[in-house]
Amino acid sequence: MNAHWDWNYVHEILPILGEAALITLQATLLGFALALVIGLVLAVCRMAANPLVRHAAAAVVEFIRSTPLLIQIFFLYYGLPEFGLALDAMLAGLIAIGLHYGAYCAEVYRAGIDNVPRGQWEAAAALNLPPQATFRRIILPQAIPPIVPALGNYLVALFKETPLLSAIGVLELMQTAKILGSESFQYTEPITLVGLYFLVFSLLASALIRLLERRLGVRAAPRS
Amino acid sequence: MNESPASSSETPMVRFERVSKRYGALTVLDQLDLDVASGEKVAIIGPSGSGKTTVLRVLMALERIDDGVIHIDGEPLTHMPQGDGLVPADARHLRKMRSHIGMVFQHFNLFPHMSAVQNCMEAPMSVLGLGKEEAHTRAAELLTMVGLADKLDHHPAQLSGGQQQRVAIARALAMRPRVMLFDEVTSALDPELCGEVLNVIRELGSAHQLTMLMVTHQMGFAREFADRVCFFDAGRIAEQGSPEELFGNPQHERTQQFLRAVMEAI
Ligand SMILES: Nc1ncnc2c1ncn2[C@@H]1O[C@H](COP(=O)(O)OP(=O)(O)O)[C@@H](O)[C@H]1O
Ligand SMILES: [Mg+2]
């Protein structure tokens, strides 16, 4: 094992890690997009008039939140083929991340929606707006700006959990670093670089969210 | 039966028939009968908690009733015909009947993320299917009518309470309702802003064939504007009549008590 920091090695592996970084980024963005959609669907189901739908959605959220993401990833990748549904590793990982963070986002959406005053629903009903238009045009535009920070925190958390995908062999940053390390017996450089990469992107993402927050804050301010 | 002062042989625009509304053990409307003729202006007064707001809310179909039937222009609102009888209305029937009614709330309930004109365009576009231009024209006309021609693009937060309430009136009118409901529309306003809102309602009353029900604490306005005043007590109409009768010569002790208390407060 080489105990010293090897700049030549760094130069050699940087492009390889760069490519892996794209996979990590892809998993983050696609996974989060999925989580946002799944979260909204779950949140809406939790408010459904039908008690069966409502309770089912609540149970799904509770179940997903009470089990580790790693197990969900394993289940989708290794378990589903038992039921005749084999997913490619990246897809299984994305769905697991989307579901897991979707369950968390559902609670955030719900808080946002609960915070919209009752009078807004009533004004929409009095104007005869159909439920879908009420939700899309009246409720969501008021519910979302205040929850952007909370959703943003989940984006950063999700990003930092993408290394779990290495457990099913997705060639994202962590998996690539492990392979590089095992080939050269030099783990320090690839793992350090991966750590730095996560640090930089987390900081960048947080700054971006704060910027967005401030933007939305200005626009969300006109409230009576 | 059910003869109210202003109603003639024609079908009443609004008819409450033995309507009851309960919240758990609390009976808020107690077998209420009330007919309102087309074009009639009815003021609803009464002590807090007597069910005034509830009357408007069940008429707007924001709340379901537990007993009785409400009719709009002869058609059941809370129920729909099936076979020989009536069954509780489904969502579709409620939406159809609701289109005849507009409501203005005590706390305006404007959409804060939309400008004044957008507030008035939203429902005409997504409910009536109006095009953007047509909806804008209609909204601008109504906002001009309520004296806000220069505030079309202002958001609610940029408007005074009186201006917001006038936008809310324009927003309801944009759906061309036949019945307008006003629930204490000036209660949340500073006294000096009440006049501008009441003026708008006054104009509406004289220029349109609108049927109006208004819950109000402004006895002066009720006296001058209404064709009929209903005094509510414990979910029933304890006394009703022309403003002259009700304010000038109240028959029931509860009415006299209430009016005395209101006068003392001024
Ligand atoms: N959603 C509700 N749940 C329980 N009680 C209610 C509800 N809405 C109104 N009430 C009660 O019904 C009664 C009548 O209310 P309301 O019609 O608002 O009275 P008013 O407008 O005359 O002051 C009050 O006692 C009130 O507390
Ligand atoms: Mg009230």
Coordinates of C-alpha atoms and ligand atoms in Angstrom, one line a residue:
Chain A
M1 CA 0.0 0.0 0.0
N2 CA 1.2 3.4 -0.9
A3 CA 0.9 5.7 2.1
H4 CA 1.7 8.9 0.1
W5 CA -0.5 11.0 -2.0
D6 CA 0.2 10.2 -5.6
W7 CA -0.6 13.0 -8.0
N8 CA 0.2 11.0 -11.1
Y9 CA -2.4 8.5 -10.0
V10 CA -4.9 11.3 -9.4
H11 CA -4.4 12.5 -12.9
E12 CA -4.9 9.0 -14.2
I13 CA -8.2 8.3 -12.4
L14 CA -9.7 11.8 -12.6
P15 CA -11.3 11.3 -16.0
I16 CA -12.7 7.9 -15.0
L17 CA -14.2 9.4 -11.8
G18 CA -15.5 12.2 -13.9
E19 CA -17.5 9.8 -15.9
A20 CA -18.7 8.0 -12.8
A21 CA -19.7 11.4 -11.5
L22 CA -22.1 11.8 -14.4
I23 CA -23.8 8.6 -13.4
T24 CA -24.1 9.8 -9.8
L25 CA -25.5 13.1 -11.0
Q26 CA -27.9 11.2 -13.3
A27 CA -29.1 9.0 -10.5
T28 CA -29.5 12.0 -8.2
L29 CA -31.6 14.1 -10.7
L30 CA -33.7 11.3 -12.1
G31 CA -34.2 9.8 -8.6
F32 CA -35.3 13.1 -7.2
A33 CA -37.6 13.8 -10.1
L34 CA -39.2 10.5 -9.5
A35 CA -39.4 11.2 -5.8
L36 CA -41.1 14.5 -6.5
V37 CA -43.8 12.9 -8.6
I38 CA -44.3 9.8 -6.4
G39 CA -44.4 12.1 -3.3
L40 CA -47.1 14.3 -4.9
V41 CA -49.1 11.2 -5.9
L42 CA -48.8 9.8 -2.4
A43 CA -49.8 13.1 -0.8
V44 CA -52.8 13.4 -3.0
C45 CA -53.8 9.8 -2.2
R46 CA -53.5 10.6 1.5
M47 CA -56.1 13.3 1.0
A48 CA -58.5 11.2 -1.2
A49 CA -62.1 11.0 -0.3
N50 CA -62.0 7.2 -0.5
P51 CA -60.8 5.9 2.9
L52 CA -59.3 2.8 1.3
V53 CA -57.0 4.9 -0.9
R54 CA -56.2 7.2 2.0
H55 CA -55.2 4.4 4.4
A56 CA -53.3 2.5 1.7
A57 CA -51.3 5.6 0.9
A58 CA -50.6 6.2 4.6
A59 CA -49.5 2.6 5.0
V60 CA -47.2 2.7 2.0
V61 CA -45.6 5.9 3.3
E62 CA -45.1 4.5 6.8
F63 CA -43.7 1.2 5.5
I64 CA -41.2 2.9 3.2
R65 CA -40.1 5.3 5.8
S66 CA -39.6 2.5 8.4
T67 CA -37.2 0.4 6.3
P68 CA -33.7 1.2 5.2
L69 CA -33.1 2.4 1.6
L70 CA -30.4 -0.2 1.2
I71 CA -32.9 -3.0 1.8
Q72 CA -35.3 -1.5 -0.6
I73 CA -32.6 -1.3 -3.3
F74 CA -31.7 -4.9 -2.6
F75 CA -35.3 -6.0 -2.7
L76 CA -36.0 -4.4 -6.1
Y77 CA -32.8 -5.7 -7.6
Y78 CA -32.6 -9.2 -6.2
G79 CA -36.1 -9.8 -5.0
L80 CA -38.3 -8.7 -7.9
P81 CA -36.7 -11.2 -10.4
E82 CA -38.3 -13.9 -8.1
F83 CA -41.6 -12.5 -9.2
G84 CA -40.6 -12.5 -12.8
L85 CA -39.6 -8.8 -13.0
A86 CA -35.9 -8.4 -13.6
L87 CA -34.7 -4.8 -13.6
D88 CA -31.4 -3.4 -14.6
A89 CA -29.3 -2.2 -11.7
M90 CA -29.6 1.5 -12.5
L91 CA -33.4 1.3 -13.0
A92 CA -33.9 -0.8 -9.8
G93 CA -31.8 1.8 -7.9
L94 CA -33.7 4.7 -9.3
I95 CA -37.1 3.3 -8.5
A96 CA -35.9 2.5 -4.9
I97 CA -34.6 6.0 -4.4
G98 CA -37.7 7.5 -6.0
L99 CA -40.0 5.5 -3.7
H100 CA -37.9 6.1 -0.6
Y101 CA -37.6 9.8 -1.0
G102 CA -41.0 10.0 -2.5
A103 CA -42.4 8.8 0.9
Y104 CA -40.5 11.6 2.6
C105 CA -41.5 14.2 0.0
A106 CA -45.1 13.1 0.5
E107 CA -45.0 14.3 4.1
V108 CA -43.5 17.6 3.0
Y109 CA -46.1 18.2 0.3
R110 CA -48.8 17.3 2.9
A111 CA -47.5 19.9 5.3
G112 CA -47.4 22.5 2.5
I113 CA -50.9 21.7 1.4
D114 CA -52.2 21.7 5.0
N115 CA -50.8 25.2 5.3
V116 CA -53.0 26.6 2.6
P117 CA -55.9 28.3 4.3
R118 CA -59.3 26.6 4.2
G119 CA -60.7 29.7 2.6
Q120 CA -58.7 29.1 -0.5
W121 CA -60.5 25.7 -1.0
E122 CA -63.8 27.3 -0.3
A123 CA -63.3 30.2 -2.7
A124 CA -62.3 27.7 -5.4
A125 CA -65.4 25.6 -4.6
A126 CA -67.7 28.7 -4.6
L127 CA -66.3 29.5 -8.1
N128 CA -67.1 26.0 -9.1
L129 CA -63.5 25.1 -10.0
P130 CA -63.2 21.4 -10.6
P131 CA -61.0 19.5 -8.1
Q132 CA -58.1 19.2 -10.5
A133 CA -58.0 22.8 -11.4
T134 CA -58.4 23.8 -7.7
F135 CA -55.4 21.7 -6.9
R136 CA -53.2 22.6 -9.8
R137 CA -54.0 26.3 -10.1
I138 CA -54.9 27.4 -6.6
I139 CA -53.5 25.1 -4.0
L140 CA -50.2 23.8 -5.3
P141 CA -48.9 27.3 -6.3
Q142 CA -49.4 28.3 -2.7
A143 CA -48.3 25.1 -1.1
I144 CA -45.0 24.6 -2.9
P145 CA -42.9 27.8 -2.4
P146 CA -42.8 27.4 1.4
I147 CA -41.6 23.8 1.1
V148 CA -38.8 24.4 -1.4
P149 CA -36.2 24.4 1.4
A150 CA -37.5 21.1 2.9
L151 CA -37.6 19.5 -0.5
G152 CA -34.1 20.9 -1.3
N153 CA -32.7 19.3 1.9
Y154 CA -34.0 15.9 0.7
L155 CA -32.3 16.5 -2.7
V156 CA -29.0 16.9 -0.9
A157 CA -29.7 13.9 1.4
L158 CA -30.6 11.8 -1.6
F159 CA -27.5 12.8 -3.4
K160 CA -25.4 11.7 -0.5
E161 CA -27.1 8.3 -0.4
T162 CA -26.4 7.5 -4.1
P163 CA -23.3 5.5 -3.0
L164 CA -25.7 2.9 -1.8
L165 CA -26.2 2.0 -5.4
S166 CA -22.7 0.6 -5.4
A167 CA -24.2 -2.3 -3.5
I168 CA -25.9 -3.5 -6.6
G169 CA -23.0 -2.7 -8.9
V170 CA -24.2 0.6 -10.4
L171 CA -21.0 2.3 -11.7
E172 CA -21.5 5.5 -9.9
L173 CA -18.7 7.3 -8.0
M174 CA -18.4 5.0 -5.0
Q175 CA -18.4 1.8 -7.0
T176 CA -15.9 3.2 -9.5
A177 CA -13.6 4.3 -6.7
K178 CA -13.8 0.8 -5.1
I179 CA -12.9 -0.8 -8.4
L180 CA -10.1 1.6 -9.0
G181 CA -8.8 1.0 -5.5
S182 CA -8.9 -2.8 -5.7
E183 CA -7.1 -2.7 -9.0
S184 CA -4.2 -0.5 -7.9
F185 CA -4.4 -1.2 -4.1
Q186 CA -4.4 2.6 -3.8
Y187 CA -7.7 3.5 -2.1
T188 CA -6.7 6.9 -0.5
E189 CA -6.8 8.9 -3.7
P190 CA -10.1 7.7 -5.3
I191 CA -12.0 7.7 -2.0
T192 CA -10.7 11.2 -1.1
L193 CA -11.6 12.5 -4.5
V194 CA -15.1 11.0 -4.2
G195 CA -15.5 12.6 -0.8
L196 CA -14.4 16.0 -2.2
Y197 CA -16.7 15.6 -5.1
F198 CA -19.7 15.0 -2.7
L199 CA -18.5 18.0 -0.6
V200 CA -18.4 20.4 -3.5
F201 CA -21.7 19.3 -5.0
S202 CA -23.5 19.4 -1.7
L203 CA -22.3 22.9 -1.0
L204 CA -23.2 24.0 -4.5
A205 CA -26.7 22.4 -4.3
S206 CA -27.3 24.0 -0.9
A207 CA -26.3 27.4 -2.3
L208 CA -28.6 26.9 -5.3
I209 CA -31.5 26.0 -3.0
R210 CA -31.0 29.1 -0.9
L211 CA -31.0 31.2 -4.0
L212 CA -34.2 29.6 -5.2
E213 CA -35.7 30.0 -1.8
R214 CA -34.9 33.7 -1.8
R215 CA -36.4 34.0 -5.3
L216 CA -39.6 32.2 -4.3
G217 CA -39.6 34.1 -1.0
V218 CA -40.0 37.3 -2.9
R219 CA -42.7 36.0 -5.1
A220 CA -44.5 34.1 -2.3
A221 CA -44.5 37.2 -0.1
P222 CA -47.7 38.7 -1.4
R223 CA -50.0 36.9 1.0
S224 CA -52.9 38.2 2.9
Chain B
M1 CA -98.2 28.0 2.8
N2 CA -94.7 29.4 2.9
E3 CA -95.9 32.8 1.7
S4 CA -93.1 35.3 2.2
P5 CA -93.8 39.1 1.8
A6 CA -92.1 39.6 -1.5
S7 CA -92.9 36.3 -3.2
S8 CA -95.6 36.1 -5.8
S9 CA -97.1 33.1 -7.5
E10 CA -93.9 32.6 -9.4
T11 CA -91.2 30.0 -8.4
P12 CA -88.9 31.4 -5.7
M13 CA -85.3 31.8 -6.7
V14 CA -84.2 30.2 -3.5
R15 CA -86.3 27.9 -1.3
F16 CA -85.2 26.3 2.0
E17 CA -87.6 23.5 2.9
R18 CA -87.4 22.3 6.5
V19 CA -83.6 22.4 6.3
S20 CA -81.6 21.2 9.2
K21 CA -77.8 21.2 9.7
R22 CA -76.1 19.6 12.6
Y23 CA -72.5 19.5 13.8
G24 CA -72.6 16.5 16.1
A25 CA -75.1 17.2 18.8
L26 CA -75.2 20.9 17.9
T27 CA -78.2 21.8 15.7
V28 CA -77.2 24.9 13.7
L29 CA -80.1 25.1 11.4
D30 CA -83.4 23.8 12.8
Q31 CA -86.0 22.9 10.2
L32 CA -85.5 26.2 8.4
D33 CA -88.0 27.4 5.9
L34 CA -87.1 30.4 3.7
D35 CA -88.2 31.6 0.3
V36 CA -86.4 34.3 -1.6
A37 CA -88.0 35.7 -4.7
S38 CA -86.1 36.4 -7.9
G39 CA -84.4 39.7 -7.6
E40 CA -85.2 40.0 -3.9
K41 CA -82.6 41.5 -1.5
V42 CA -82.7 39.7 1.8
A43 CA -80.6 40.8 4.8
I44 CA -79.9 38.3 7.5
I45 CA -79.2 39.6 11.0
G46 CA -78.9 37.9 14.3
P47 CA -76.6 37.1 17.2
S48 CA -73.3 35.4 16.7
G49 CA -73.6 31.6 16.4
S50 CA -77.3 31.8 15.3
G51 CA -76.5 30.0 12.0
K52 CA -76.3 33.0 9.6
T53 CA -73.1 32.0 7.9
T54 CA -74.3 28.4 7.8
V55 CA -77.3 29.4 5.8
L56 CA -75.1 30.8 3.1
R57 CA -72.6 28.0 3.2
V58 CA -75.2 25.3 2.7
L59 CA -76.7 27.3 -0.1
M60 CA -73.3 27.6 -1.7
A61 CA -73.1 23.8 -1.2
L62 CA -69.9 24.2 0.9
E63 CA -71.6 22.1 3.6
R64 CA -74.1 19.3 3.3
I65 CA -77.4 19.5 5.1
D66 CA -78.8 16.7 7.3
D67 CA -82.5 17.2 6.6
G68 CA -84.8 19.0 4.2
V69 CA -84.2 20.2 0.6
I70 CA -82.9 23.5 -0.9
H71 CA -84.2 24.5 -4.3
I72 CA -82.8 27.0 -6.7
D73 CA -85.4 28.3 -9.1
G74 CA -87.5 25.2 -8.6
E75 CA -84.7 22.7 -9.0
P76 CA -83.4 20.8 -6.0
L77 CA -79.8 21.8 -5.2
T78 CA -79.0 19.4 -2.3
H79 CA -80.8 16.5 -4.0
M80 CA -81.5 15.2 -7.4
P81 CA -84.5 13.4 -8.8
Q82 CA -84.3 9.7 -9.1
G83 CA -87.4 7.6 -9.9
D84 CA -90.2 9.1 -7.9
G85 CA -88.2 10.6 -5.2
L86 CA -85.1 12.6 -4.4
V87 CA -81.7 11.3 -3.6
P88 CA -78.7 13.3 -2.2
A89 CA -77.0 15.2 -5.0
D90 CA -73.8 13.8 -6.4
A91 CA -70.7 16.0 -7.1
R92 CA -71.8 16.6 -10.7
H93 CA -75.2 17.8 -9.8
L94 CA -73.8 20.1 -7.0
R95 CA -71.5 21.6 -9.5
K96 CA -74.2 22.3 -12.0
M97 CA -76.4 23.9 -9.4
R98 CA -73.6 25.8 -7.8
S99 CA -73.0 27.6 -11.1
H100 CA -76.1 29.7 -10.3
I101 CA -74.6 31.1 -7.1
G102 CA -71.8 33.3 -6.2
M103 CA -70.4 34.0 -2.8
V104 CA -68.3 36.8 -1.2
F105 CA -66.5 35.9 2.1
Q106 CA -65.8 37.9 5.2
H107 CA -62.0 37.4 4.7
F108 CA -62.1 37.9 0.9
N109 CA -60.3 34.6 0.2
L110 CA -58.6 36.1 -2.9
F111 CA -56.0 33.9 -4.6
P112 CA -52.8 35.6 -3.3
H113 CA -50.6 34.3 -6.1
M114 CA -52.7 35.9 -8.8
S115 CA -53.3 39.5 -9.8
A116 CA -56.7 41.1 -9.5
V117 CA -57.5 40.4 -13.1
Q118 CA -56.2 36.9 -12.9
N119 CA -58.4 36.3 -9.9
C120 CA -61.4 37.2 -12.0
M121 CA -60.3 35.3 -15.1
E122 CA -59.4 31.9 -13.5
A123 CA -62.9 30.4 -13.1
P124 CA -64.4 31.8 -16.3
M125 CA -61.6 30.2 -18.2
S126 CA -61.4 26.9 -16.5
V127 CA -65.1 26.4 -15.7
L128 CA -66.9 28.3 -18.4
G129 CA -64.3 27.6 -21.0
L130 CA -63.9 31.3 -22.0
G131 CA -60.8 32.2 -24.1
K132 CA -58.1 34.3 -22.5
E133 CA -59.1 37.5 -24.3
E134 CA -62.8 37.2 -23.5
A135 CA -62.1 36.4 -19.9
H136 CA -59.8 39.4 -19.6
T137 CA -62.4 41.7 -21.2
R138 CA -65.0 40.4 -18.8
A139 CA -62.7 40.7 -15.8
A140 CA -61.6 44.2 -16.7
E141 CA -65.2 45.4 -17.2
L142 CA -66.1 44.1 -13.8
L143 CA -63.1 45.5 -12.1
T144 CA -63.8 48.8 -13.7
M145 CA -67.4 48.6 -12.4
V146 CA -66.1 48.1 -8.8
G147 CA -63.8 51.1 -9.3
L148 CA -60.5 49.2 -9.7
A149 CA -59.7 49.9 -13.4
D150 CA -56.2 51.0 -12.4
K151 CA -55.5 48.0 -10.2
L152 CA -55.9 45.1 -12.7
D153 CA -52.4 43.8 -12.3
H154 CA -52.0 44.4 -8.6
H155 CA -51.7 41.4 -6.4
P156 CA -54.0 41.1 -3.3
A157 CA -51.2 42.0 -1.0
Q158 CA -50.8 45.3 -2.8
L159 CA -54.4 46.2 -2.2
S160 CA -56.3 47.6 0.8
G161 CA -59.0 45.5 2.4
G162 CA -61.7 47.4 0.8
Q163 CA -60.1 47.0 -2.6
Q164 CA -59.6 43.3 -2.0
Q165 CA -63.2 42.8 -1.2
R166 CA -64.2 44.6 -4.3
V167 CA -62.0 42.3 -6.4
A168 CA -63.7 39.4 -4.6
I169 CA -67.1 40.8 -5.6
A170 CA -65.9 41.2 -9.2
R171 CA -64.5 37.6 -9.2
A172 CA -67.8 36.2 -8.1
L173 CA -69.8 38.2 -10.7
A174 CA -67.5 37.1 -13.5
M175 CA -69.3 33.7 -13.3
R176 CA -72.6 35.5 -13.9
P177 CA -74.5 34.0 -11.0
R178 CA -78.2 34.6 -10.4
V179 CA -77.9 34.6 -6.7
M180 CA -75.2 36.4 -4.8
L181 CA -74.3 35.6 -1.2
F182 CA -72.5 38.1 1.0
D183 CA -71.2 37.0 4.4
E184 CA -70.4 39.9 6.6
V185 CA -68.3 41.3 3.8
T186 CA -67.4 44.5 5.7
S187 CA -66.7 42.9 9.1
A188 CA -62.9 42.5 8.4
L189 CA -62.5 46.1 7.1
D190 CA -61.5 49.3 8.8
P191 CA -64.6 51.4 9.2
E192 CA -63.5 54.0 6.7
L193 CA -63.2 51.2 4.0
C194 CA -66.8 49.8 4.5
G195 CA -68.4 52.5 2.4
E196 CA -66.7 51.7 -0.8
V197 CA -67.7 48.1 -0.6
L198 CA -71.3 48.9 0.4
N199 CA -71.5 51.3 -2.5
V200 CA -70.6 48.5 -4.9
I201 CA -73.3 46.3 -3.4
R202 CA -75.8 49.2 -3.6
E203 CA -75.0 49.7 -7.3
L204 CA -75.3 46.0 -8.0
G205 CA -78.6 45.9 -6.3
S206 CA -80.0 48.7 -8.4
A207 CA -78.5 47.8 -11.8
H208 CA -79.0 44.0 -11.9
Q209 CA -81.8 41.6 -11.4
L210 CA -79.6 39.7 -8.9
T211 CA -81.1 37.9 -6.0
M212 CA -79.1 38.7 -2.9
L213 CA -78.7 37.3 0.5
M214 CA -76.5 39.2 2.8
V215 CA -75.5 38.5 6.4
T216 CA -74.7 41.8 7.9
H217 CA -74.1 43.7 11.1
Q218 CA -74.6 47.0 9.4
M219 CA -78.1 47.7 10.4
G220 CA -78.2 51.0 8.6
F221 CA -77.3 49.4 5.4
A222 CA -79.8 46.5 5.9
R223 CA -82.5 49.0 6.6
E224 CA -81.8 51.1 3.5
F225 CA -81.0 48.3 1.0
A226 CA -82.9 45.2 1.8
D227 CA -86.4 44.3 0.7
R228 CA -86.7 42.0 3.7
V229 CA -84.9 41.4 6.9
C230 CA -84.7 38.0 8.6
F231 CA -83.7 37.9 12.2
F232 CA -82.0 34.6 13.0
D233 CA -82.0 33.0 16.4
A234 CA -80.8 29.5 17.2
G235 CA -81.0 28.3 13.7
R236 CA -84.4 29.5 12.9
I237 CA -85.9 32.7 11.6
A238 CA -87.4 34.2 14.8
E239 CA -88.9 37.1 13.0
Q240 CA -88.9 38.6 9.5
G241 CA -90.4 41.5 7.6
S242 CA -89.7 44.7 5.8
P243 CA -87.0 46.8 7.2
E244 CA -89.6 49.3 8.5
E245 CA -91.5 46.5 10.3
L246 CA -88.5 44.8 11.7
F247 CA -86.4 47.8 12.8
G248 CA -89.4 50.1 13.5
N249 CA -91.6 47.7 15.3
P250 CA -90.0 44.4 16.2
Q251 CA -92.5 41.9 17.7
H252 CA -90.4 39.3 19.4
E253 CA -88.5 39.9 22.6
R254 CA -85.4 38.3 21.2
T255 CA -85.4 40.7 18.2
Q256 CA -86.0 43.7 20.5
Q257 CA -83.1 42.6 22.8
F258 CA -80.8 42.1 19.8
L259 CA -81.6 45.4 18.2
R260 CA -81.2 47.2 21.5
A261 CA -77.8 45.6 22.1
V262 CA -76.7 46.5 18.6
M263 CA -77.8 50.1 19.0
E264 CA -76.0 50.4 22.3
A265 CA -72.8 49.2 20.7
I266 CA -72.9 52.1 18.2
Ligands
LIG1 N1 -67.4 23.2 11.0 C1 -68.1 23.4 12.2 N2 -68.0 22.4 13.1 C2 -68.6 22.5 14.3 N3 -69.4 23.6 14.6 C3 -69.6 24.6 13.7 C4 -68.9 24.5 12.4 N4 -69.2 25.6 11.7 C5 -70.1 26.3 12.5 N5 -70.3 25.7 13.7 C6 -71.1 26.2 14.8 O1 -72.4 26.4 14.3 C7 -73.0 27.5 14.9 C8 -73.4 28.5 13.9 O2 -72.3 29.0 13.2 P1 -72.5 30.2 12.1 O3 -73.5 29.8 11.1 O4 -71.1 30.5 11.6 O5 -73.0 31.4 13.0 P2 -73.1 32.9 12.7 O6 -72.6 33.1 11.3 O7 -74.5 33.3 12.8 O8 -72.3 33.6 13.7 C9 -71.9 28.1 15.8 O9 -72.2 27.6 17.1 C10 -70.7 27.5 15.4 O10 -69.8 27.3 16.4
MG2 MG -71.0 34.3 10.6

